[in-house]
Amino acid sequence: MANKVGGSGASIGLLTDIDTEARNPVLSTRFGDDQSEYIYLKGVASVGVGSVVTYDENGLTALIVADAVGPVAVAVAAVVASTWGWFCIKSPSGGLTTKCDVVADNTPAYIDGTAGRVDDAAVDGDLIVGMFIRSADASNLCTTQFDHPCVTNTDVG
């Protein structure tokens, strides 16, 4: 994963920095040198590298759980409660490490029963639209490919 960011405006720090006060505008976005895209958000308890979160219009995050609704991002650092940092919202190369259950390669991503993880088990309303699993799991981690994913809690089948 790239640590350089570009785009309009300057950003402070590396993508993996964890800030104890917001040093960038919340909800600002930046591109990595591989065309990945990141958004600056406030953290939440229990977030680790690869945790999957939803976020709201104020930049507040929550570990993804069944029946969640909203845009989805993946943590690139352990951005826990009372901290801020960058979360990935576009990983075109499919190489971003993501927390997961036991999964197969090349499958759609669904919300797992454990908060903050993805699974390949189809559950009505829990499809993460725009996210795909690109490797089988290894120690509850897999790689994912996504472009501005979201969850709707709607049966799309």
Coordinates of N, CA, C and O in Angstrom, one line a residue:
M1 N 0.8 -1.2 0.0 CA 0.0 0.0 0.0 C 0.9 1.2 0.0 O 1.9 1.3 0.7
A2 N 0.5 2.2 -0.7 CA 1.2 3.4 -0.9 C 1.0 4.3 0.3 O -0.1 4.3 0.9
N3 N 2.0 5.1 0.7 CA 1.9 6.0 1.8 C 1.9 7.5 1.3 O 1.8 8.4 2.0
K4 N 2.0 7.6 0.0 CA 1.9 9.0 -0.6 C 0.5 9.3 -0.9 O -0.3 8.4 -1.3
V5 N 0.1 10.5 -0.8 CA -1.2 11.0 -1.2 C -1.1 12.2 -2.1 O -0.1 12.9 -2.1
G6 N -2.0 12.3 -3.0 CA -2.0 13.4 -3.9 C -3.4 13.9 -4.0 O -4.3 13.6 -3.2
G7 N -3.6 14.7 -5.1 CA -5.0 15.3 -5.3 C -5.0 16.7 -4.9 O -3.9 17.3 -4.6
S8 N -6.1 17.3 -4.9 CA -6.2 18.8 -4.7 C -6.0 19.0 -3.2 O -6.5 18.3 -2.3
G9 N -5.3 20.0 -2.9 CA -5.0 20.3 -1.5 C -3.9 19.4 -0.9 O -3.7 18.4 -1.3
A10 N -3.4 19.9 0.2 CA -2.3 19.1 0.9 C -2.9 18.4 2.0 O -3.9 18.8 2.6
S11 N -2.3 17.2 2.3 CA -2.8 16.5 3.5 C -1.6 16.4 4.5 O -0.4 16.5 4.0
I12 N -1.9 16.3 5.7 CA -0.8 16.3 6.7 C -0.6 14.8 7.1 O -1.5 14.1 7.5
G13 N 0.7 14.3 7.1 CA 1.0 13.0 7.5 C 0.9 11.9 6.5 O 0.5 12.1 5.4
L14 N 1.3 10.7 6.9 CA 1.2 9.5 6.1 C -0.2 8.9 6.2 O -0.9 9.1 7.2
L15 N -0.5 8.0 5.3 CA -1.8 7.3 5.4 C -1.9 6.5 6.6 O -3.0 6.2 7.1
T16 N -0.8 6.0 7.1 CA -0.8 5.1 8.3 C -0.7 5.9 9.6 O -0.7 5.3 10.7
D17 N -0.6 7.2 9.6 CA -0.6 8.0 10.8 C -1.9 7.9 11.6 O -3.0 7.9 11.0
I18 N -1.8 7.9 12.9 CA -3.0 8.0 13.7 C -2.9 9.3 14.5 O -1.9 9.5 15.2
D19 N -3.9 10.2 14.4 CA -3.9 11.5 15.0 C -4.7 11.6 16.2 O -5.9 11.1 16.2
T20 N -4.2 12.2 17.3 CA -5.0 12.4 18.5 C -5.9 13.6 18.4 O -6.7 13.8 19.3
E21 N -5.7 14.4 17.4 CA -6.6 15.5 17.1 C -6.6 15.6 15.5 O -5.7 15.2 14.9
A22 N -7.8 16.0 15.0 CA -7.9 16.0 13.6 C -6.9 17.0 12.9 O -7.0 18.2 13.2
R23 N -6.0 16.5 12.1 CA -5.0 17.3 11.5 C -5.4 17.5 10.0 O -4.7 18.3 9.3
N24 N -6.4 16.9 9.5 CA -6.9 17.1 8.2 C -8.4 17.3 8.3 O -9.1 16.9 9.3
P25 N -9.1 17.9 7.3 CA -10.5 18.0 7.3 C -11.2 16.6 7.3 O -10.9 15.8 6.5
V26 N -12.1 16.4 8.2 CA -12.8 15.1 8.3 C -13.6 15.0 7.0 O -14.2 16.0 6.5
L27 N -13.7 13.8 6.4 CA -14.3 13.5 5.2 C -13.5 13.9 3.9 O -13.9 13.7 2.8
S28 N -12.3 14.5 4.1 CA -11.5 14.8 3.0 C -11.0 13.5 2.4 O -10.8 12.5 3.1
T29 N -10.7 13.5 1.1 CA -10.2 12.3 0.4 C -8.9 12.6 -0.3 O -8.6 13.8 -0.7
R30 N -8.1 11.6 -0.4 CA -6.8 11.7 -1.1 C -6.6 10.4 -1.9 O -7.0 9.3 -1.5
F31 N -5.8 10.5 -3.0 CA -5.5 9.4 -3.8 C -4.1 8.9 -3.5 O -3.2 9.7 -3.2
G32 N -3.9 7.5 -3.5 CA -2.6 6.9 -3.4 C -2.0 6.9 -4.8 O -2.6 7.2 -5.8
D33 N -0.7 6.6 -4.8 CA 0.0 6.5 -6.1 C -0.4 5.4 -7.0 O 0.0 5.3 -8.1
D34 N -1.2 4.5 -6.5 CA -1.7 3.3 -7.3 C -3.2 3.5 -7.6 O -3.9 2.6 -8.0
Q35 N -3.7 4.8 -7.6 CA -5.1 5.1 -7.8 C -6.1 4.6 -6.8 O -7.3 4.7 -6.9
S36 N -5.6 4.2 -5.6 CA -6.4 3.9 -4.5 C -6.9 5.2 -3.9 O -6.3 6.3 -4.2
E37 N -8.0 5.2 -3.1 CA -8.5 6.4 -2.6 C -8.8 6.3 -1.1 O -9.2 5.2 -0.7
Y38 N -8.6 7.3 -0.3 CA -8.7 7.3 1.1 C -9.5 8.4 1.6 O -9.6 9.5 1.0
I39 N -10.2 8.2 2.7 CA -11.0 9.2 3.4 C -10.6 9.4 4.8 O -10.2 8.4 5.5
Y40 N -10.6 10.6 5.3 CA -10.1 10.9 6.7 C -11.3 10.9 7.6 O -12.3 11.6 7.4
L41 N -11.3 10.0 8.6 CA -12.4 9.8 9.5 C -12.0 9.7 10.9 O -10.8 9.4 11.2
K42 N -13.0 9.8 11.8 CA -12.8 9.6 13.2 C -12.8 8.1 13.5 O -13.7 7.4 12.9
G43 N -12.0 7.6 14.4 CA -11.9 6.2 14.7 C -13.0 5.7 15.7 O -13.8 6.5 16.2
V44 N -13.0 4.5 16.0 CA -14.0 3.8 16.9 C -13.3 2.7 17.6 O -12.3 2.2 17.1
A45 N -13.7 2.4 18.8 CA -13.1 1.3 19.6 C -12.9 0.0 18.8 O -13.8 -0.3 18.0
S46 N -11.9 -0.7 19.0 CA -11.6 -2.0 18.5 C -11.2 -2.0 17.0 O -11.2 -3.1 16.4
V47 N -10.9 -0.9 16.4 CA -10.5 -0.9 15.0 C -9.0 -1.2 14.9 O -8.2 -0.7 15.6
G48 N -8.7 -2.2 14.1 CA -7.3 -2.5 13.8 C -7.1 -2.4 12.3 O -8.0 -2.2 11.5
V49 N -5.8 -2.6 11.9 CA -5.5 -2.6 10.4 C -6.4 -3.7 9.8 O -6.5 -4.8 10.2
G50 N -7.1 -3.3 8.7 CA -8.0 -4.2 8.0 C -9.4 -4.2 8.5 O -10.2 -4.9 7.9
S51 N -9.7 -3.6 9.6 CA -11.1 -3.6 10.1 C -12.0 -2.9 9.0 O -11.7 -1.8 8.5
V52 N -13.2 -3.4 8.9 CA -14.2 -2.8 8.0 C -15.2 -2.0 8.8 O -15.7 -2.5 9.8
V53 N -15.4 -0.8 8.3 CA -16.3 0.1 9.1 C -17.4 0.7 8.1 O -17.2 0.7 6.9
T54 N -18.4 1.2 8.7 CA -19.3 2.1 8.0 C -19.1 3.5 8.6 O -18.5 3.6 9.7
Y55 N -19.4 4.5 7.8 CA -19.3 5.9 8.3 C -20.4 6.8 7.9 O -21.2 6.4 7.0
D56 N -20.6 7.9 8.6 CA -21.8 8.7 8.4 C -21.3 10.1 7.8 O -20.1 10.3 7.6
E57 N -22.3 11.0 7.6 CA -22.0 12.3 7.0 C -21.2 13.2 7.9 O -20.7 14.2 7.4
N58 N -20.9 12.8 9.1 CA -20.1 13.6 10.0 C -18.7 13.0 10.2 O -17.9 13.5 10.9
G59 N -18.4 11.9 9.4 CA -17.1 11.2 9.5 C -17.0 10.3 10.7 O -15.8 10.0 11.0
L60 N -18.1 9.9 11.3 CA -18.0 9.0 12.5 C -18.1 7.6 12.0 O -18.9 7.3 11.1
T61 N -17.3 6.7 12.5 CA -17.2 5.3 12.1 C -17.9 4.4 13.1 O -18.0 4.7 14.2
A62 N -18.2 3.2 12.6 CA -18.7 2.1 13.4 C -18.2 0.8 12.7 O -18.3 0.7 11.5
L63 N -17.8 -0.1 13.5 CA -17.4 -1.4 12.9 C -18.6 -2.0 12.2 O -19.8 -1.9 12.7
I64 N -18.4 -2.5 11.1 CA -19.6 -3.0 10.3 C -20.2 -4.2 11.0 O -19.5 -5.1 11.5
V65 N -21.5 -4.2 11.1 CA -22.3 -5.3 11.7 C -23.5 -5.6 10.8 O -23.9 -4.8 9.9
A66 N -24.1 -6.8 11.1 CA -25.3 -7.2 10.3 C -26.3 -6.1 10.3 O -26.5 -5.3 11.2
D67 N -26.9 -5.9 9.1 CA -28.0 -4.9 8.9 C -27.5 -3.5 8.9 O -28.3 -2.6 8.9
A68 N -26.2 -3.3 8.8 CA -25.7 -1.9 8.7 C -26.1 -1.2 7.4 O -26.5 -1.9 6.4
V69 N -26.1 0.1 7.4 CA -26.5 0.9 6.2 C -25.5 2.0 6.1 O -25.2 2.7 7.1
G70 N -25.0 2.2 4.9 CA -24.1 3.4 4.7 C -22.9 3.1 3.9 O -22.6 1.9 3.5
P71 N -22.0 4.1 3.7 CA -20.8 3.8 3.0 C -19.8 3.0 3.8 O -19.9 3.0 5.1
V72 N -18.9 2.3 3.2 CA -18.0 1.4 3.8 C -16.6 1.7 3.5 O -16.3 2.2 2.4
A73 N -15.7 1.6 4.5 CA -14.3 1.8 4.3 C -13.5 0.8 5.1 O -14.0 0.1 6.0
V74 N -12.2 0.7 4.8 CA -11.3 -0.3 5.5 C -10.2 0.5 6.1 O -9.5 1.3 5.5
A75 N -9.9 0.2 7.4 CA -8.9 0.9 8.2 C -7.5 0.5 7.7 O -7.2 -0.7 7.5
V76 N -6.6 1.5 7.5 CA -5.2 1.2 7.1 C -4.3 1.4 8.3 O -3.1 1.1 8.2
A77 N -4.9 1.7 9.4 CA -4.1 1.8 10.7 C -5.2 1.5 11.8 O -6.4 1.5 11.6
A78 N -4.7 1.4 13.1 CA -5.6 1.1 14.2 C -6.1 2.5 14.7 O -5.7 3.0 15.7
V79 N -7.1 3.0 14.0 CA -7.7 4.3 14.3 C -8.8 4.1 15.3 O -10.0 3.9 14.9
V80 N -8.5 4.0 16.5 CA -9.4 3.7 17.6 C -10.2 5.0 18.1 O -9.9 6.0 17.6
A81 N -11.0 4.8 19.1 CA -11.8 5.9 19.6 C -10.9 7.1 20.0 O -9.8 6.9 20.5
S82 N -11.4 8.3 19.8 CA -10.7 9.5 20.1 C -9.5 9.7 19.3 O -8.6 10.5 19.7
T83 N -9.4 9.1 18.1 CA -8.3 9.3 17.2 C -8.9 9.5 15.8 O -10.1 9.2 15.5
W84 N -8.1 10.0 14.8 CA -8.5 10.2 13.5 C -7.4 9.6 12.6 O -6.3 9.5 12.9
G85 N -7.9 9.2 11.4 CA -6.9 8.7 10.4 C -7.6 8.4 9.1 O -8.8 8.6 8.9
W86 N -6.8 7.8 8.2 CA -7.2 7.5 6.8 C -7.8 6.1 6.7 O -7.2 5.1 7.3
F87 N -8.9 6.0 6.0 CA -9.5 4.7 5.7 C -9.6 4.6 4.2 O -9.9 5.6 3.5
C88 N -9.4 3.4 3.7 CA -9.5 3.2 2.2 C -10.9 3.0 1.7 O -11.7 2.2 2.3
I89 N -11.3 3.7 0.7 CA -12.6 3.6 0.0 C -12.5 3.1 -1.4 O -13.5 2.8 -2.0
K90 N -11.3 3.0 -1.9 CA -11.1 2.4 -3.3 C -9.8 1.7 -3.3 O -8.7 2.3 -3.1
S91 N -9.8 0.4 -3.6 CA -8.6 -0.4 -3.7 C -8.7 -1.2 -5.1 O -9.2 -2.3 -5.1
P92 N -8.3 -0.5 -6.2 CA -8.5 -1.1 -7.5 C -7.6 -2.3 -7.7 O -8.0 -3.2 -8.5
S93 N -6.5 -2.5 -7.1 CA -5.6 -3.6 -7.4 C -6.0 -4.8 -6.6 O -5.4 -5.9 -6.9
G94 N -6.9 -4.8 -5.7 CA -7.3 -6.0 -4.9 C -6.2 -6.5 -3.9 O -6.2 -7.6 -3.6
G95 N -5.4 -5.6 -3.5 CA -4.3 -6.0 -2.6 C -4.5 -5.5 -1.1 O -3.5 -5.7 -0.4
L96 N -5.6 -4.9 -0.8 CA -5.7 -4.4 0.6 C -6.1 -5.5 1.6 O -7.0 -6.2 1.4
T97 N -5.3 -5.6 2.6 CA -5.6 -6.6 3.7 C -6.8 -6.2 4.5 O -6.9 -5.1 4.9
T98 N -7.7 -7.2 4.6 CA -9.0 -6.9 5.2 C -9.3 -8.1 6.2 O -9.1 -9.2 5.9
K99 N -9.9 -7.7 7.3 CA -10.3 -8.8 8.3 C -11.5 -9.6 7.7 O -12.4 -9.0 7.1
C100 N -11.4 -10.9 7.9 CA -12.5 -11.7 7.3 C -12.6 -13.0 8.1 O -11.8 -13.4 9.0
D101 N -13.7 -13.7 7.8 CA -13.9 -15.1 8.3 C -13.3 -16.0 7.3 O -12.5 -15.6 6.4
V102 N -13.6 -17.3 7.3 CA -13.1 -18.2 6.3 C -13.7 -17.9 5.0 O -15.0 -17.9 4.9
V103 N -13.0 -17.5 4.0 CA -13.5 -17.1 2.7 C -12.8 -17.8 1.6 O -11.6 -18.2 1.7
A104 N -13.4 -17.8 0.4 CA -12.8 -18.3 -0.8 C -12.4 -17.1 -1.7 O -13.0 -16.0 -1.6
D105 N -11.5 -17.4 -2.6 CA -11.0 -16.4 -3.5 C -12.1 -16.0 -4.5 O -13.0 -16.9 -4.9
N106 N -12.1 -14.8 -5.0 CA -13.0 -14.3 -6.1 C -14.5 -14.5 -5.8 O -15.3 -15.1 -6.5
T107 N -14.9 -14.0 -4.6 CA -16.3 -14.1 -4.2 C -16.8 -12.7 -3.7 O -16.0 -11.8 -3.4
P108 N -18.1 -12.5 -3.8 CA -18.7 -11.2 -3.3 C -18.4 -11.1 -1.8 O -18.4 -12.1 -1.1
A109 N -18.3 -9.9 -1.2 CA -18.1 -9.7 0.2 C -19.5 -9.4 0.9 O -20.3 -8.6 0.4
Y110 N -19.7 -10.1 2.0 CA -20.9 -9.9 2.8 C -20.4 -9.5 4.2 O -19.2 -9.7 4.6
I111 N -21.3 -8.9 5.0 CA -20.9 -8.6 6.4 C -20.8 -9.9 7.2 O -21.7 -10.8 7.1
D112 N -19.8 -10.1 8.0 CA -19.6 -11.3 8.8 C -20.4 -11.2 10.1 O -20.8 -10.1 10.5
G113 N -20.5 -12.3 10.8 CA -21.2 -12.2 12.1 C -20.3 -11.6 13.2 O -20.8 -11.2 14.3
T114 N -19.0 -11.4 13.0 CA -18.1 -10.8 13.9 C -18.0 -9.3 13.4 O -17.6 -9.1 12.2
A115 N -18.2 -8.3 14.3 CA -18.1 -6.9 13.9 C -16.7 -6.6 13.3 O -15.7 -7.1 13.7
G116 N -16.8 -5.9 12.2 CA -15.5 -5.4 11.5 C -14.9 -6.3 10.5 O -13.8 -6.1 10.0
R117 N -15.7 -7.4 10.2 CA -15.1 -8.4 9.2 C -16.0 -8.6 8.1 O -17.2 -8.4 8.2
V118 N -15.4 -9.2 7.0 CA -16.2 -9.6 5.8 C -16.3 -11.1 5.8 O -15.5 -11.8 6.4
D119 N -17.2 -11.7 5.0 CA -17.4 -13.1 4.8 C -17.9 -13.3 3.4 O -18.3 -12.4 2.8
D120 N -17.8 -14.5 2.9 CA -18.4 -14.8 1.6 C -19.7 -15.6 1.7 O -20.3 -16.0 0.7
A121 N -20.2 -15.8 2.9 CA -21.5 -16.4 3.1 C -22.6 -15.4 2.8 O -22.7 -14.3 3.5
A122 N -23.5 -15.8 1.8 CA -24.6 -14.9 1.4 C -25.6 -14.7 2.5 O -26.2 -15.7 3.0
V123 N -25.9 -13.5 2.9 CA -26.9 -13.2 3.9 C -27.8 -12.0 3.3 O -27.2 -11.0 2.9
D124 N -29.1 -12.2 3.2 CA -30.0 -11.2 2.7 C -29.7 -9.9 3.4 O -29.7 -9.8 4.6
G125 N -29.5 -8.8 2.6 CA -29.4 -7.5 3.2 C -27.9 -7.1 3.6 O -27.7 -6.0 4.0
D126 N -27.0 -8.1 3.6 CA -25.7 -7.9 4.1 C -24.6 -7.9 3.0 O -23.4 -8.0 3.3
L127 N -25.0 -7.9 1.8 CA -24.1 -7.8 0.7 C -23.4 -6.4 0.7 O -24.0 -5.4 0.9
I128 N -22.0 -6.4 0.6 CA -21.3 -5.1 0.6 C -21.2 -4.8 -0.9 O -20.3 -5.4 -1.6
V129 N -22.0 -3.9 -1.4 CA -22.1 -3.6 -2.8 C -20.8 -2.9 -3.2 O -20.3 -1.9 -2.6
G130 N -20.1 -3.4 -4.2 CA -18.9 -2.8 -4.7 C -17.6 -3.4 -4.1 O -16.5 -2.8 -4.2
M131 N -17.7 -4.5 -3.3 CA -16.5 -5.1 -2.7 C -16.4 -6.6 -3.1 O -17.4 -7.3 -3.0
F132 N -15.2 -7.0 -3.4 CA -15.0 -8.4 -3.8 C -13.8 -9.0 -3.0 O -12.8 -8.3 -2.8
I133 N -13.9 -10.2 -2.6 CA -12.8 -10.9 -1.9 C -11.9 -11.5 -3.0 O -12.3 -12.2 -3.9
R134 N -10.6 -11.1 -2.9 CA -9.6 -11.5 -4.0 C -8.6 -12.5 -3.5 O -7.6 -12.8 -4.2
S135 N -8.7 -13.1 -2.3 CA -7.8 -14.2 -1.9 C -8.6 -15.0 -0.8 O -9.4 -14.5 -0.1
A136 N -8.2 -16.3 -0.7 CA -8.7 -17.1 0.4 C -8.1 -16.5 1.7 O -7.1 -15.9 1.6
D137 N -8.8 -16.8 2.8 CA -8.3 -16.3 4.0 C -7.0 -16.9 4.5 O -6.7 -18.1 4.2
A138 N -6.3 -16.2 5.2 CA -5.1 -16.7 5.9 C -5.0 -16.0 7.3 O -4.9 -14.8 7.4
S139 N -5.3 -16.8 8.3 CA -5.3 -16.3 9.7 C -6.3 -15.1 9.8 O -6.0 -14.1 10.4
N140 N -7.5 -15.3 9.3 CA -8.6 -14.3 9.4 C -8.3 -13.0 8.7 O -8.9 -12.0 9.0
L141 N -7.5 -13.1 7.6 CA -7.2 -11.9 6.8 C -7.3 -12.4 5.3 O -7.0 -13.5 5.0
C142 N -7.8 -11.5 4.5 CA -7.9 -11.7 3.0 C -7.6 -10.4 2.3 O -7.5 -9.4 3.0
T143 N -7.5 -10.5 1.0 CA -7.3 -9.2 0.3 C -8.7 -8.9 -0.4 O -9.4 -9.9 -0.8
T144 N -9.0 -7.7 -0.6 CA -10.2 -7.2 -1.2 C -10.0 -6.2 -2.2 O -9.0 -5.5 -2.2
Q145 N -10.9 -6.1 -3.2 CA -10.9 -5.1 -4.2 C -12.2 -4.4 -4.1 O -13.3 -5.1 -4.0
F146 N -12.2 -3.1 -4.1 CA -13.5 -2.4 -4.0 C -13.4 -0.9 -4.5 O -12.3 -0.4 -4.7
D147 N -14.5 -0.4 -4.7 CA -14.6 1.0 -5.2 C -15.8 1.6 -4.6 O -17.0 1.4 -5.0
H148 N -15.6 2.4 -3.6 CA -16.7 3.1 -2.9 C -17.8 2.2 -2.5 O -19.0 2.4 -2.8
P149 N -17.5 1.1 -1.7 CA -18.5 0.2 -1.3 C -19.5 0.7 -0.3 O -19.3 1.8 0.3
C150 N -20.7 0.1 -0.3 CA -21.7 0.5 0.6 C -22.6 -0.7 1.0 O -22.6 -1.7 0.4
V151 N -23.4 -0.5 2.1 CA -24.3 -1.5 2.5 C -25.7 -0.9 2.6 O -25.8 0.3 2.9
T152 N -26.7 -1.6 2.2 CA -28.1 -1.0 2.2 C -29.1 -1.7 3.1 O -30.2 -1.2 3.2
N153 N -28.8 -2.9 3.6 CA -29.7 -3.8 4.3 C -30.9 -4.1 3.5 O -32.1 -4.2 4.0
T154 N -30.7 -4.2 2.2 CA -31.8 -4.5 1.3 C -31.5 -5.8 0.6 O -30.3 -6.0 0.2
D155 N -32.4 -6.7 0.4 CA -32.2 -8.0 -0.3 C -32.1 -7.6 -1.8 O -33.0 -7.1 -2.4
V156 N -30.9 -7.9 -2.3 CA -30.6 -7.6 -3.7 C -30.8 -8.8 -4.6 O -30.5 -8.8 -5.8
G157 N -31.2 -9.9 -4.0 CA -31.2 -11.2 -4.8 C -32.5 -11.4 -5.4 O -33.4 -10.9 -5.7

